[in-house]
Amino acid sequence: MKKKQEDMKFAITSKGDAISNALTQKMKSYLLDFGLEYDENQPDIVISVGGDGTLLYAFHRYCRRLDKTAFVGVHTGHLGFYADWVPEEIEKLVIAIAKTPYQVVEYPLLEVIIRYVNGGREARYLALNECTVKSVTGTLVMDVEIKGDLFETFRGDGLCISTPTGSTAYNKALGGAILHPSLEAIQLAEMASINNRVFRTIGSPLVLPAHHTCMLKPVNYSDFQISIDHLSLLHKEVKSIQCRVADEKVRFARFRPFPFWKRVRDSFITD
Ligand code: NAD
């Protein structure tokens, strides 16, 4: 998919530190000089300057217009997984944004629907990385249903449901597999499950395809600490947490090839 440059509107999200702010100002003035319009509310392209956390923030800020907005990340700290341009390259990046029709790559997202005990209330979230569920009172006890059937009763510290691009984040620290983002799937990984003669969980991360919904249902308590990417909140009186591959996708603007496995290698092995 190609995007034409005429009338292109951009926004920049900064991490907020001095280096990121200075870089933001520089890129903004270059892009304005090229005739692009700055529009914080309805941008065609969002440049995130900072780290992966900044890109996660930008994603959630523009979450309601994912079909119209593409993201690109510049990192001002260590190499980011989403933020893959370095400050020394910003002139090149600005020219590429202003002059060349860019490629857009789309990656799967996680849809989370939390339903509450009272009044059929529900809340819907999209995660770029993952959703984690932890207890606020001790061991998390949850029935895990897959495609409507009870799979197991989980006991342990928590559960992490990640996207393919989020598979290199928290999921990786939990021993989950790294999933290529061309796979429309989500991954369920355990956090320190209790396994003995009485309690049993599968013990391996599960990769679920797009049409397999995973439903978490509380067994005893109904208050949980639930995170969606960087945002962690206490949710009270939860009846169920439904996770599946979202219909929406995140779109990244690509100005040069940066294959996923090279990104993984550069981030975790060596660059
Ligand atoms: P943060 O800035 O401390 O980020 C944590 C680290 O995760 C950073 O080094 C960041 O570069 C890296 N990261 C984020 N997304 C990534 C991805 N998709 N692939 C590889 N690395 C990635 O914290 P934050 O800004 O609040 O970011 C929230 C994210 O932190 C969560 O989405 C979660 O994935 C991650 N996290 C990881 C752990 C862990 O690894 N044990 C624990 C909590 C949260």
PDB file of C-alpha atoms and ligand atoms in Angstrom:
ATOM      1  CA  MET A   1       0.000   0.000   0.000  1.00  0.00           C
ATOM      2  CA  LYS A   2       1.418   3.397  -0.956  1.00  0.00           C
ATOM      3  CA  LYS A   3       0.616   6.780   0.487  1.00  0.00           C
ATOM      4  CA  LYS A   4       0.922  10.016  -1.527  1.00  0.00           C
ATOM      5  CA  GLN A   5       2.726  12.968   0.083  1.00  0.00           C
ATOM      6  CA  GLU A   6       0.419  15.800  -1.027  1.00  0.00           C
ATOM      7  CA  ASP A   7      -1.551  17.380   1.805  1.00  0.00           C
ATOM      8  CA  MET A   8       0.014  15.043   4.298  1.00  0.00           C
ATOM      9  CA  LYS A   9      -0.608  15.862   7.943  1.00  0.00           C
ATOM     10  CA  PHE A  10       1.805  14.827  10.648  1.00  0.00           C
ATOM     11  CA  ALA A  11       2.078  14.811  14.419  1.00  0.00           C
ATOM     12  CA  ILE A  12       5.064  14.120  16.653  1.00  0.00           C
ATOM     13  CA  THR A  13       4.924  12.480  20.081  1.00  0.00           C
ATOM     14  CA  SER A  14       7.953  13.103  22.263  1.00  0.00           C
ATOM     15  CA  LYS A  15       9.118  11.146  25.292  1.00  0.00           C
ATOM     16  CA  GLY A  16       9.422  14.539  26.962  1.00  0.00           C
ATOM     17  CA  ASP A  17      13.116  14.602  27.853  1.00  0.00           C
ATOM     18  CA  ALA A  18      15.418  17.372  26.587  1.00  0.00           C
ATOM     19  CA  ILE A  19      16.971  15.312  23.755  1.00  0.00           C
ATOM     20  CA  SER A  20      13.624  14.029  22.461  1.00  0.00           C
ATOM     21  CA  ASN A  21      12.049  17.496  22.695  1.00  0.00           C
ATOM     22  CA  ALA A  22      14.919  19.115  20.776  1.00  0.00           C
ATOM     23  CA  LEU A  23      14.711  16.441  18.088  1.00  0.00           C
ATOM     24  CA  THR A  24      10.942  16.877  17.917  1.00  0.00           C
ATOM     25  CA  GLN A  25      11.282  20.625  17.308  1.00  0.00           C
ATOM     26  CA  LYS A  26      13.918  20.036  14.628  1.00  0.00           C
ATOM     27  CA  MET A  27      11.806  17.477  12.747  1.00  0.00           C
ATOM     28  CA  LYS A  28       8.689  19.605  13.068  1.00  0.00           C
ATOM     29  CA  SER A  29      10.362  22.662  11.547  1.00  0.00           C
ATOM     30  CA  TYR A  30      11.961  20.595   8.725  1.00  0.00           C
ATOM     31  CA  LEU A  31       8.603  19.008   7.851  1.00  0.00           C
ATOM     32  CA  LEU A  32       6.783  22.358   7.955  1.00  0.00           C
ATOM     33  CA  ASP A  33       9.491  23.753   5.634  1.00  0.00           C
ATOM     34  CA  PHE A  34       8.689  20.912   3.237  1.00  0.00           C
ATOM     35  CA  GLY A  35       5.062  22.092   3.236  1.00  0.00           C
ATOM     36  CA  LEU A  36       3.530  19.341   5.360  1.00  0.00           C
ATOM     37  CA  GLU A  37       0.784  20.302   7.790  1.00  0.00           C
ATOM     38  CA  TYR A  38       1.085  19.740  11.551  1.00  0.00           C
ATOM     39  CA  ASP A  39      -2.174  18.274  12.860  1.00  0.00           C
ATOM     40  CA  GLU A  40      -2.217  16.728  16.310  1.00  0.00           C
ATOM     41  CA  ASN A  41      -5.789  15.542  16.001  1.00  0.00           C
ATOM     42  CA  GLN A  42      -5.986  13.951  12.576  1.00  0.00           C
ATOM     43  CA  PRO A  43      -2.472  13.062  11.459  1.00  0.00           C
ATOM     44  CA  ASP A  44      -1.731  10.739   8.534  1.00  0.00           C
ATOM     45  CA  ILE A  45       1.634   9.952  10.065  1.00  0.00           C
ATOM     46  CA  VAL A  46       2.725  10.014  13.714  1.00  0.00           C
ATOM     47  CA  ILE A  47       6.417  10.201  14.505  1.00  0.00           C
ATOM     48  CA  SER A  48       7.268   8.927  17.952  1.00  0.00           C
ATOM     49  CA  VAL A  49      10.521  10.278  19.397  1.00  0.00           C
ATOM     50  CA  GLY A  50      11.826   8.470  22.479  1.00  0.00           C
ATOM     51  CA  GLY A  51      11.578   4.709  22.932  1.00  0.00           C
ATOM     52  CA  ASP A  52       9.119   1.838  22.631  1.00  0.00           C
ATOM     53  CA  GLY A  53       7.184   3.289  25.576  1.00  0.00           C
ATOM     54  CA  THR A  54       6.684   6.522  23.592  1.00  0.00           C
ATOM     55  CA  LEU A  55       5.390   4.571  20.612  1.00  0.00           C
ATOM     56  CA  LEU A  56       3.004   2.627  22.857  1.00  0.00           C
ATOM     57  CA  TYR A  57       1.741   5.964  24.193  1.00  0.00           C
ATOM     58  CA  ALA A  58       1.336   7.343  20.634  1.00  0.00           C
ATOM     59  CA  PHE A  59      -0.489   4.169  19.568  1.00  0.00           C
ATOM     60  CA  HIS A  60      -3.034   4.564  22.370  1.00  0.00           C
ATOM     61  CA  ARG A  61      -3.453   8.266  21.710  1.00  0.00           C
ATOM     62  CA  TYR A  62      -4.379   7.607  18.059  1.00  0.00           C
ATOM     63  CA  CYS A  63      -6.012   4.232  18.654  1.00  0.00           C
ATOM     64  CA  ARG A  64      -9.353   5.432  17.283  1.00  0.00           C
ATOM     65  CA  ARG A  65      -7.973   6.268  13.834  1.00  0.00           C
ATOM     66  CA  LEU A  66      -5.695   3.304  13.165  1.00  0.00           C
ATOM     67  CA  ASP A  67      -7.010   2.907   9.622  1.00  0.00           C
ATOM     68  CA  LYS A  68      -5.925   6.464   8.794  1.00  0.00           C
ATOM     69  CA  THR A  69      -2.682   6.861  10.729  1.00  0.00           C
ATOM     70  CA  ALA A  70       0.721   5.257  10.229  1.00  0.00           C
ATOM     71  CA  PHE A  71       3.457   5.265  12.857  1.00  0.00           C
ATOM     72  CA  VAL A  72       7.206   5.606  12.697  1.00  0.00           C
ATOM     73  CA  GLY A  73       9.585   5.554  15.669  1.00  0.00           C
ATOM     74  CA  VAL A  74      12.864   7.364  16.365  1.00  0.00           C
ATOM     75  CA  HIS A  75      14.792   6.206  19.442  1.00  0.00           C
ATOM     76  CA  THR A  76      16.717   8.607  21.603  1.00  0.00           C
ATOM     77  CA  GLY A  77      17.810   5.955  24.104  1.00  0.00           C
ATOM     78  CA  HIS A  78      18.862   2.380  23.402  1.00  0.00           C
ATOM     79  CA  LEU A  79      17.575   0.616  20.271  1.00  0.00           C
ATOM     80  CA  GLY A  80      13.830   0.228  20.428  1.00  0.00           C
ATOM     81  CA  PHE A  81      11.840  -2.557  18.888  1.00  0.00           C
ATOM     82  CA  TYR A  82       9.264  -0.205  17.396  1.00  0.00           C
ATOM     83  CA  ALA A  83      11.517   2.862  17.457  1.00  0.00           C
ATOM     84  CA  ASP A  84      14.175   1.892  14.923  1.00  0.00           C
ATOM     85  CA  TRP A  85      15.455   5.220  13.511  1.00  0.00           C
ATOM     86  CA  VAL A  86      18.399   6.906  15.228  1.00  0.00           C
ATOM     87  CA  PRO A  87      18.685  10.705  15.816  1.00  0.00           C
ATOM     88  CA  GLU A  88      21.572  10.927  13.276  1.00  0.00           C
ATOM     89  CA  GLU A  89      19.179   9.761  10.560  1.00  0.00           C
ATOM     90  CA  ILE A  90      16.407  12.314  11.047  1.00  0.00           C
ATOM     91  CA  GLU A  91      17.327  14.427   7.981  1.00  0.00           C
ATOM     92  CA  LYS A  92      17.068  11.259   5.884  1.00  0.00           C
ATOM     93  CA  LEU A  93      13.795  10.339   7.553  1.00  0.00           C
ATOM     94  CA  VAL A  94      12.298  13.807   7.104  1.00  0.00           C
ATOM     95  CA  ILE A  95      13.154  13.827   3.392  1.00  0.00           C
ATOM     96  CA  ALA A  96      11.723  10.334   3.034  1.00  0.00           C
ATOM     97  CA  ILE A  97       8.476  11.388   4.767  1.00  0.00           C
ATOM     98  CA  ALA A  98       8.179  14.571   2.705  1.00  0.00           C
ATOM     99  CA  LYS A  99       9.266  13.276  -0.692  1.00  0.00           C
ATOM    100  CA  THR A 100       8.769   9.558  -1.134  1.00  0.00           C
ATOM    101  CA  PRO A 101       5.533   7.622  -1.157  1.00  0.00           C
ATOM    102  CA  TYR A 102       6.019   5.212   1.682  1.00  0.00           C
ATOM    103  CA  GLN A 103       5.143   1.610   2.201  1.00  0.00           C
ATOM    104  CA  VAL A 104       2.767   0.726   5.002  1.00  0.00           C
ATOM    105  CA  VAL A 105       3.100  -2.566   6.864  1.00  0.00           C
ATOM    106  CA  GLU A 106       0.236  -3.811   8.991  1.00  0.00           C
ATOM    107  CA  TYR A 107       0.585  -5.904  12.136  1.00  0.00           C
ATOM    108  CA  PRO A 108      -2.050  -7.742  14.189  1.00  0.00           C
ATOM    109  CA  LEU A 109      -3.390  -6.354  17.465  1.00  0.00           C
ATOM    110  CA  LEU A 110      -5.003  -7.911  20.520  1.00  0.00           C
ATOM    111  CA  GLU A 111      -8.616  -7.128  21.363  1.00  0.00           C
ATOM    112  CA  VAL A 112      -9.510  -7.346  25.058  1.00  0.00           C
ATOM    113  CA  ILE A 113     -13.106  -7.107  26.249  1.00  0.00           C
ATOM    114  CA  ILE A 114     -13.541  -6.922  30.014  1.00  0.00           C
ATOM    115  CA  ARG A 115     -17.068  -7.661  31.203  1.00  0.00           C
ATOM    116  CA  TYR A 116     -18.149  -6.705  34.699  1.00  0.00           C
ATOM    117  CA  VAL A 117     -20.521  -8.407  37.142  1.00  0.00           C
ATOM    118  CA  ASN A 118     -22.846  -5.430  37.463  1.00  0.00           C
ATOM    119  CA  GLY A 119     -25.312  -4.427  34.793  1.00  0.00           C
ATOM    120  CA  GLY A 120     -23.677  -6.062  31.781  1.00  0.00           C
ATOM    121  CA  ARG A 121     -21.113  -3.270  31.606  1.00  0.00           C
ATOM    122  CA  GLU A 122     -18.080  -3.933  29.384  1.00  0.00           C
ATOM    123  CA  ALA A 123     -14.905  -2.178  28.286  1.00  0.00           C
ATOM    124  CA  ARG A 124     -13.017  -2.794  25.050  1.00  0.00           C
ATOM    125  CA  TYR A 125      -9.291  -2.255  24.618  1.00  0.00           C
ATOM    126  CA  LEU A 126      -6.729  -2.763  21.874  1.00  0.00           C
ATOM    127  CA  ALA A 127      -3.184  -3.741  22.826  1.00  0.00           C
ATOM    128  CA  LEU A 128      -0.115  -3.325  20.662  1.00  0.00           C
ATOM    129  CA  ASN A 129       2.074  -5.442  22.953  1.00  0.00           C
ATOM    130  CA  GLU A 130       0.009  -7.371  25.461  1.00  0.00           C
ATOM    131  CA  CYS A 131      -2.571  -7.623  28.201  1.00  0.00           C
ATOM    132  CA  THR A 132      -1.490  -8.985  31.584  1.00  0.00           C
ATOM    133  CA  VAL A 133      -3.806 -10.158  34.338  1.00  0.00           C
ATOM    134  CA  LYS A 134      -2.615 -10.376  37.932  1.00  0.00           C
ATOM    135  CA  SER A 135      -4.368 -10.840  41.229  1.00  0.00           C
ATOM    136  CA  VAL A 136      -4.448  -8.046  43.784  1.00  0.00           C
ATOM    137  CA  THR A 137      -4.862 -10.394  46.741  1.00  0.00           C
ATOM    138  CA  GLY A 138      -2.437 -13.307  46.147  1.00  0.00           C
ATOM    139  CA  THR A 139      -2.560 -16.198  43.749  1.00  0.00           C
ATOM    140  CA  LEU A 140      -4.460 -15.585  40.521  1.00  0.00           C
ATOM    141  CA  VAL A 141      -7.058 -18.296  39.963  1.00  0.00           C
ATOM    142  CA  MET A 142      -8.729 -18.220  36.578  1.00  0.00           C
ATOM    143  CA  ASP A 143     -10.605 -20.650  34.403  1.00  0.00           C
ATOM    144  CA  VAL A 144      -9.119 -20.485  30.930  1.00  0.00           C
ATOM    145  CA  GLU A 145     -11.570 -21.243  28.135  1.00  0.00           C
ATOM    146  CA  ILE A 146     -10.506 -21.611  24.532  1.00  0.00           C
ATOM    147  CA  LYS A 147     -13.163 -21.391  21.832  1.00  0.00           C
ATOM    148  CA  GLY A 148     -15.876 -21.883  24.444  1.00  0.00           C
ATOM    149  CA  ASP A 149     -14.391 -24.986  26.103  1.00  0.00           C
ATOM    150  CA  LEU A 150     -12.702 -25.092  29.507  1.00  0.00           C
ATOM    151  CA  PHE A 151      -9.001 -25.709  28.902  1.00  0.00           C
ATOM    152  CA  GLU A 152      -7.575 -25.422  32.419  1.00  0.00           C
ATOM    153  CA  THR A 153      -7.876 -23.707  35.763  1.00  0.00           C
ATOM    154  CA  PHE A 154      -4.803 -21.517  36.077  1.00  0.00           C
ATOM    155  CA  ARG A 155      -3.191 -20.840  39.440  1.00  0.00           C
ATOM    156  CA  GLY A 156      -0.131 -18.659  39.658  1.00  0.00           C
ATOM    157  CA  ASP A 157       1.176 -15.101  39.485  1.00  0.00           C
ATOM    158  CA  GLY A 158      -0.611 -14.098  36.316  1.00  0.00           C
ATOM    159  CA  LEU A 159      -1.277 -14.508  32.622  1.00  0.00           C
ATOM    160  CA  CYS A 160       0.080 -12.583  29.662  1.00  0.00           C
ATOM    161  CA  ILE A 161      -1.690 -12.463  26.316  1.00  0.00           C
ATOM    162  CA  SER A 162       0.473 -10.895  23.636  1.00  0.00           C
ATOM    163  CA  THR A 163       0.441  -9.869  19.992  1.00  0.00           C
ATOM    164  CA  PRO A 164       3.125 -11.065  17.547  1.00  0.00           C
ATOM    165  CA  THR A 165       5.009  -7.728  17.795  1.00  0.00           C
ATOM    166  CA  GLY A 166       4.516  -7.819  21.565  1.00  0.00           C
ATOM    167  CA  SER A 167       5.954 -11.327  21.681  1.00  0.00           C
ATOM    168  CA  THR A 168       9.454  -9.835  22.033  1.00  0.00           C
ATOM    169  CA  ALA A 169       8.391  -7.775  25.083  1.00  0.00           C
ATOM    170  CA  TYR A 170       6.951  -9.129  28.380  1.00  0.00           C
ATOM    171  CA  ASN A 171       6.030 -12.425  26.678  1.00  0.00           C
ATOM    172  CA  LYS A 172       9.674 -13.109  25.880  1.00  0.00           C
ATOM    173  CA  ALA A 173      10.656 -12.627  29.518  1.00  0.00           C
ATOM    174  CA  LEU A 174       8.069 -15.302  30.391  1.00  0.00           C
ATOM    175  CA  GLY A 175       9.627 -17.849  28.039  1.00  0.00           C
ATOM    176  CA  GLY A 176       7.084 -17.285  25.275  1.00  0.00           C
ATOM    177  CA  ALA A 177       7.965 -17.815  21.636  1.00  0.00           C
ATOM    178  CA  ILE A 178       8.754 -14.946  19.273  1.00  0.00           C
ATOM    179  CA  LEU A 179       6.018 -14.809  16.639  1.00  0.00           C
ATOM    180  CA  HIS A 180       6.482 -13.319  13.197  1.00  0.00           C
ATOM    181  CA  PRO A 181       3.917 -10.496  12.779  1.00  0.00           C
ATOM    182  CA  SER A 182       2.641 -11.967   9.518  1.00  0.00           C
ATOM    183  CA  LEU A 183       0.954 -14.567  11.730  1.00  0.00           C
ATOM    184  CA  GLU A 184      -2.526 -13.472  12.762  1.00  0.00           C
ATOM    185  CA  ALA A 185      -2.327 -14.895  16.234  1.00  0.00           C
ATOM    186  CA  ILE A 186      -2.141 -14.169  19.945  1.00  0.00           C
ATOM    187  CA  GLN A 187      -0.022 -15.934  22.547  1.00  0.00           C
ATOM    188  CA  LEU A 188      -1.002 -16.918  26.078  1.00  0.00           C
ATOM    189  CA  ALA A 189       1.963 -17.204  28.462  1.00  0.00           C
ATOM    190  CA  GLU A 190       1.983 -18.140  32.124  1.00  0.00           C
ATOM    191  CA  MET A 191       3.596 -16.245  34.977  1.00  0.00           C
ATOM    192  CA  ALA A 192       4.894 -18.700  37.593  1.00  0.00           C
ATOM    193  CA  SER A 193       2.063 -21.248  37.523  1.00  0.00           C
ATOM    194  CA  ILE A 194       1.522 -23.559  40.494  1.00  0.00           C
ATOM    195  CA  ASN A 195       2.008 -27.138  39.375  1.00  0.00           C
ATOM    196  CA  ASN A 196       1.854 -30.099  41.773  1.00  0.00           C
ATOM    197  CA  ARG A 197      -0.261 -33.207  42.351  1.00  0.00           C
ATOM    198  CA  VAL A 198      -3.329 -31.088  43.002  1.00  0.00           C
ATOM    199  CA  PHE A 199      -3.024 -28.190  40.594  1.00  0.00           C
ATOM    200  CA  ARG A 200      -2.055 -28.503  36.940  1.00  0.00           C
ATOM    201  CA  THR A 201      -1.636 -26.109  34.041  1.00  0.00           C
ATOM    202  CA  ILE A 202      -0.280 -26.776  30.567  1.00  0.00           C
ATOM    203  CA  GLY A 203       3.012 -25.067  31.428  1.00  0.00           C
ATOM    204  CA  SER A 204       3.743 -24.104  27.820  1.00  0.00           C
ATOM    205  CA  PRO A 205       2.814 -20.900  26.016  1.00  0.00           C
ATOM    206  CA  LEU A 206      -0.157 -21.349  23.674  1.00  0.00           C
ATOM    207  CA  VAL A 207      -0.430 -19.696  20.264  1.00  0.00           C
ATOM    208  CA  LEU A 208      -4.016 -19.147  19.187  1.00  0.00           C
ATOM    209  CA  PRO A 209      -5.143 -18.353  15.639  1.00  0.00           C
ATOM    210  CA  ALA A 210      -7.458 -15.469  14.762  1.00  0.00           C
ATOM    211  CA  HIS A 211     -10.745 -17.292  15.172  1.00  0.00           C
ATOM    212  CA  HIS A 212      -9.912 -18.856  18.573  1.00  0.00           C
ATOM    213  CA  THR A 213     -11.133 -16.664  21.415  1.00  0.00           C
ATOM    214  CA  CYS A 214      -9.545 -17.048  24.827  1.00  0.00           C
ATOM    215  CA  MET A 215     -11.831 -16.296  27.758  1.00  0.00           C
ATOM    216  CA  LEU A 216     -10.539 -15.866  31.309  1.00  0.00           C
ATOM    217  CA  LYS A 217     -13.133 -16.350  34.041  1.00  0.00           C
ATOM    218  CA  PRO A 218     -12.438 -15.614  37.733  1.00  0.00           C
ATOM    219  CA  VAL A 219     -12.891 -18.518  40.112  1.00  0.00           C
ATOM    220  CA  ASN A 220     -12.870 -16.857  43.552  1.00  0.00           C
ATOM    221  CA  TYR A 221     -12.157 -13.144  43.572  1.00  0.00           C
ATOM    222  CA  SER A 222     -13.232 -10.674  40.935  1.00  0.00           C
ATOM    223  CA  ASP A 223     -10.776  -7.787  41.377  1.00  0.00           C
ATOM    224  CA  PHE A 224      -7.697  -7.813  39.142  1.00  0.00           C
ATOM    225  CA  GLN A 225      -4.726  -5.725  38.169  1.00  0.00           C
ATOM    226  CA  ILE A 226      -5.005  -5.666  34.377  1.00  0.00           C
ATOM    227  CA  SER A 227      -2.458  -4.024  32.124  1.00  0.00           C
ATOM    228  CA  ILE A 228      -2.932  -3.054  28.499  1.00  0.00           C
ATOM    229  CA  ASP A 229       0.598  -2.308  27.256  1.00  0.00           C
ATOM    230  CA  HIS A 230       2.018   0.367  29.610  1.00  0.00           C
ATOM    231  CA  LEU A 231      -1.326   1.134  31.261  1.00  0.00           C
ATOM    232  CA  SER A 232      -2.047  -0.900  34.400  1.00  0.00           C
ATOM    233  CA  LEU A 233      -5.352  -0.482  36.242  1.00  0.00           C
ATOM    234  CA  LEU A 234      -7.279  -2.141  39.044  1.00  0.00           C
ATOM    235  CA  HIS A 235     -10.525  -3.568  37.647  1.00  0.00           C
ATOM    236  CA  LYS A 236     -13.230  -4.466  40.176  1.00  0.00           C
ATOM    237  CA  GLU A 237     -16.046  -6.986  39.886  1.00  0.00           C
ATOM    238  CA  VAL A 238     -14.774  -8.579  36.699  1.00  0.00           C
ATOM    239  CA  LYS A 239     -16.926 -11.351  35.230  1.00  0.00           C
ATOM    240  CA  SER A 240     -14.697 -12.272  32.300  1.00  0.00           C
ATOM    241  CA  ILE A 241     -11.774 -11.130  30.164  1.00  0.00           C
ATOM    242  CA  GLN A 242     -12.086 -11.995  26.485  1.00  0.00           C
ATOM    243  CA  CYS A 243      -9.004 -11.960  24.268  1.00  0.00           C
ATOM    244  CA  ARG A 244      -8.760 -12.480  20.541  1.00  0.00           C
ATOM    245  CA  VAL A 245      -6.998 -11.152  17.463  1.00  0.00           C
ATOM    246  CA  ALA A 246      -8.538  -7.728  16.757  1.00  0.00           C
ATOM    247  CA  ASP A 247     -10.166  -6.785  13.467  1.00  0.00           C
ATOM    248  CA  GLU A 248      -8.069  -3.597  13.502  1.00  0.00           C
ATOM    249  CA  LYS A 249      -4.374  -3.552  12.640  1.00  0.00           C
ATOM    250  CA  VAL A 250      -1.576  -1.180  13.479  1.00  0.00           C
ATOM    251  CA  ARG A 251       0.108   0.450  10.460  1.00  0.00           C
ATOM    252  CA  PHE A 252       3.786   1.310  10.400  1.00  0.00           C
ATOM    253  CA  ALA A 253       5.292   3.577   7.736  1.00  0.00           C
ATOM    254  CA  ARG A 254       8.294   1.835   6.171  1.00  0.00           C
ATOM    255  CA  PHE A 255      10.930   3.859   4.353  1.00  0.00           C
ATOM    256  CA  ARG A 256      13.501   1.117   4.077  1.00  0.00           C
ATOM    257  CA  PRO A 257      13.441  -2.627   4.524  1.00  0.00           C
ATOM    258  CA  PHE A 258      14.031  -3.799   8.082  1.00  0.00           C
ATOM    259  CA  PRO A 259      13.070  -7.479   8.195  1.00  0.00           C
ATOM    260  CA  PHE A 260      11.519  -8.675  11.444  1.00  0.00           C
ATOM    261  CA  TRP A 261      14.209 -11.281  12.170  1.00  0.00           C
ATOM    262  CA  LYS A 262      16.938  -8.689  11.645  1.00  0.00           C
ATOM    263  CA  ARG A 263      15.119  -6.447  14.106  1.00  0.00           C
ATOM    264  CA  VAL A 264      15.027  -9.338  16.600  1.00  0.00           C
ATOM    265  CA  ARG A 265      18.706 -10.060  16.072  1.00  0.00           C
ATOM    266  CA  ASP A 266      19.711  -6.400  16.390  1.00  0.00           C
ATOM    267  CA  SER A 267      17.633  -5.996  19.545  1.00  0.00           C
ATOM    268  CA  PHE A 268      18.612  -9.162  21.390  1.00  0.00           C
ATOM    269  CA  ILE A 269      21.788 -10.631  19.956  1.00  0.00           C
ATOM    270  CA  THR A 270      24.007  -8.050  18.342  1.00  0.00           C
ATOM    271  CA  ASP A 271      23.851  -5.131  15.934  1.00  0.00           C
TER     272      ASP A 271
HETATM  273  P1  NAD B   1       9.550   0.389  29.750  1.00  0.00           P
HETATM  274  O1  NAD B   1       9.866   1.637  29.014  1.00  0.00           O
HETATM  275  O2  NAD B   1      10.237   0.092  31.018  1.00  0.00           O
HETATM  276  O3  NAD B   1       9.690  -0.807  28.712  1.00  0.00           O
HETATM  277  C1  NAD B   1      10.222  -1.946  29.091  1.00  0.00           C
HETATM  278  C2  NAD B   1      11.160  -2.445  28.006  1.00  0.00           C
HETATM  279  O4  NAD B   1      10.385  -3.157  27.062  1.00  0.00           O
HETATM  280  C3  NAD B   1      11.940  -1.387  27.236  1.00  0.00           C
HETATM  281  O5  NAD B   1      13.276  -1.795  27.175  1.00  0.00           O
HETATM  282  C4  NAD B   1      11.292  -1.422  25.843  1.00  0.00           C
HETATM  283  O6  NAD B   1      12.226  -1.095  24.815  1.00  0.00           O
HETATM  284  C5  NAD B   1      10.877  -2.860  25.760  1.00  0.00           C
HETATM  285  N1  NAD B   1       9.807  -3.131  24.811  1.00  0.00           N
HETATM  286  C6  NAD B   1       8.583  -2.570  24.737  1.00  0.00           C
HETATM  287  N2  NAD B   1       7.885  -3.114  23.737  1.00  0.00           N
HETATM  288  C7  NAD B   1       8.700  -4.036  23.167  1.00  0.00           C
HETATM  289  C8  NAD B   1       8.546  -4.945  22.104  1.00  0.00           C
HETATM  290  N3  NAD B   1       7.409  -5.042  21.438  1.00  0.00           N
HETATM  291  N4  NAD B   1       9.582  -5.762  21.801  1.00  0.00           N
HETATM  292  C9  NAD B   1      10.729  -5.709  22.480  1.00  0.00           C
HETATM  293  N5  NAD B   1      10.954  -4.874  23.513  1.00  0.00           N
HETATM  294  C10 NAD B   1       9.933  -4.053  23.849  1.00  0.00           C
HETATM  295  O7  NAD B   1       8.035   0.298  30.116  1.00  0.00           O
HETATM  296  P2  NAD B   1       6.834   0.914  29.356  1.00  0.00           P
HETATM  297  O8  NAD B   1       7.245   2.057  28.554  1.00  0.00           O
HETATM  298  O9  NAD B   1       5.770   1.078  30.384  1.00  0.00           O
HETATM  299  O10 NAD B   1       6.487  -0.274  28.369  1.00  0.00           O
HETATM  300  C11 NAD B   1       5.505  -1.205  28.696  1.00  0.00           C
HETATM  301  C12 NAD B   1       5.967  -2.516  28.187  1.00  0.00           C
HETATM  302  O11 NAD B   1       6.985  -2.994  29.035  1.00  0.00           O
HETATM  303  C13 NAD B   1       4.879  -3.529  28.252  1.00  0.00           C
HETATM  304  O12 NAD B   1       4.103  -3.544  27.097  1.00  0.00           O
HETATM  305  C14 NAD B   1       5.650  -4.808  28.480  1.00  0.00           C
HETATM  306  O13 NAD B   1       5.804  -5.549  27.294  1.00  0.00           O
HETATM  307  C15 NAD B   1       6.995  -4.393  28.957  1.00  0.00           C
HETATM  308  N6  NAD B   1       7.248  -5.025  30.239  1.00  0.00           N
HETATM  309  C16 NAD B   1       8.167  -6.016  30.265  1.00  0.00           C
HETATM  310  C17 NAD B   1       8.398  -6.710  31.429  1.00  0.00           C
HETATM  311  C18 NAD B   1       9.418  -7.811  31.419  1.00  0.00           C
HETATM  312  O14 NAD B   1      10.053  -8.006  30.373  1.00  0.00           O
HETATM  313  N7  NAD B   1       9.572  -8.537  32.509  1.00  0.00           N
HETATM  314  C19 NAD B   1       7.698  -6.387  32.590  1.00  0.00           C
HETATM  315  C20 NAD B   1       6.772  -5.371  32.532  1.00  0.00           C
HETATM  316  C21 NAD B   1       6.538  -4.705  31.330  1.00  0.00           C
END
